[in-house]
Amino acid sequence: MADLDMINRDPNELNGHIKVNFEDVLGEPEGVRSIDCVWRNSYACFNCGKNCMYKFLTTVCGICIALGWGCEFACTSFQHIWCLTPCMREFSIACGFLQKCFGTIINCCISPVCEACGLCLSKIHVHNK
């Protein structure tokens, strides 16, 4: 908890795409203007509603949701560490063995055929006039 940054709560900009400020949501173009007091009060009501609802939802749901996601990522970590990574390592070892087998088959069966074709075709001479 001591290293928790309480000022910048999104240092990796995970949610940089979320634009929810008044200026990001509402805007009046040139030629269309509301009364100044309406615009100022709309700004205040928008921010009050957004902030109150967000604080209410995070208070009621935030801790449980964070606990749920913590458990989810613990399960994901467990699955990768204890199941998927060893499985991929085993698959990599098996593929190395298969690569050697196929290399041997190609060298034993196909290489002599290609070498014989090369010898036969090397006697062909093409003359351009």
CSV table of C-alpha atoms in Angstrom, one decimal, residues 48-99:
chain,number,residue,atom,x,y,z
A,48,CYS,CA,-22.1,16.5,-10.0
A,49,GLY,CA,-24.1,13.7,-11.5
A,50,LYS,CA,-21.1,11.9,-13.0
A,51,ASN,CA,-19.0,12.2,-9.8
A,52,CYS,CA,-21.8,11.2,-7.4
A,53,MET,CA,-22.9,8.2,-9.5
A,54,TYR,CA,-19.3,7.0,-10.0
A,55,LYS,CA,-18.5,7.3,-6.3
A,56,PHE,CA,-21.7,5.5,-5.4
A,57,LEU,CA,-21.0,2.7,-7.9
A,58,THR,CA,-17.4,2.3,-6.8
A,59,THR,CA,-18.5,2.3,-3.1
A,60,VAL,CA,-21.2,-0.3,-3.6
A,61,CYS,CA,-19.5,-2.5,-6.3
A,62,GLY,CA,-15.8,-1.6,-6.6
A,63,ILE,CA,-14.4,-3.7,-3.8
A,64,CYS,CA,-16.3,-6.9,-4.9
A,65,ILE,CA,-15.4,-6.4,-8.5
A,66,ALA,CA,-11.8,-5.8,-7.6
A,67,LEU,CA,-11.8,-9.0,-5.5
A,68,GLY,CA,-13.4,-10.9,-8.4
A,69,TRP,CA,-10.8,-9.7,-10.9
A,70,GLY,CA,-8.0,-10.4,-8.5
A,71,CYS,CA,-9.3,-14.0,-8.2
A,72,GLU,CA,-9.7,-14.2,-12.0
A,73,PHE,CA,-6.1,-13.1,-12.7
A,74,ALA,CA,-4.8,-15.4,-9.9
A,75,CYS,CA,-6.5,-18.3,-11.8
A,76,THR,CA,-5.1,-17.1,-15.1
A,77,SER,CA,-1.6,-16.9,-13.6
A,78,PHE,CA,-2.0,-20.3,-12.1
A,79,GLN,CA,-3.2,-21.8,-15.4
A,80,HIS,CA,-0.3,-20.3,-17.3
A,81,ILE,CA,2.4,-21.1,-14.7
A,82,TRP,CA,1.3,-24.6,-13.9
A,83,CYS,CA,-0.5,-25.8,-17.0
A,84,LEU,CA,0.1,-23.9,-20.3
A,85,THR,CA,3.8,-23.0,-20.0
A,86,PRO,CA,4.9,-26.6,-19.2
A,87,CYS,CA,2.5,-27.9,-22.0
A,88,MET,CA,4.2,-25.5,-24.5
A,89,ARG,CA,7.6,-26.6,-23.3
A,90,GLU,CA,6.6,-30.2,-23.8
A,91,PHE,CA,5.2,-29.4,-27.3
A,92,SER,CA,8.4,-27.6,-28.2
A,93,ILE,CA,10.5,-30.6,-27.2
A,94,ALA,CA,8.2,-32.9,-29.3
A,95,CYS,CA,8.4,-30.5,-32.3
A,96,GLY,CA,12.2,-30.6,-32.0
A,97,PHE,CA,12.2,-34.3,-32.2
A,98,LEU,CA,9.7,-34.3,-35.1
A,99,GLN,CA,11.9,-31.8,-36.9
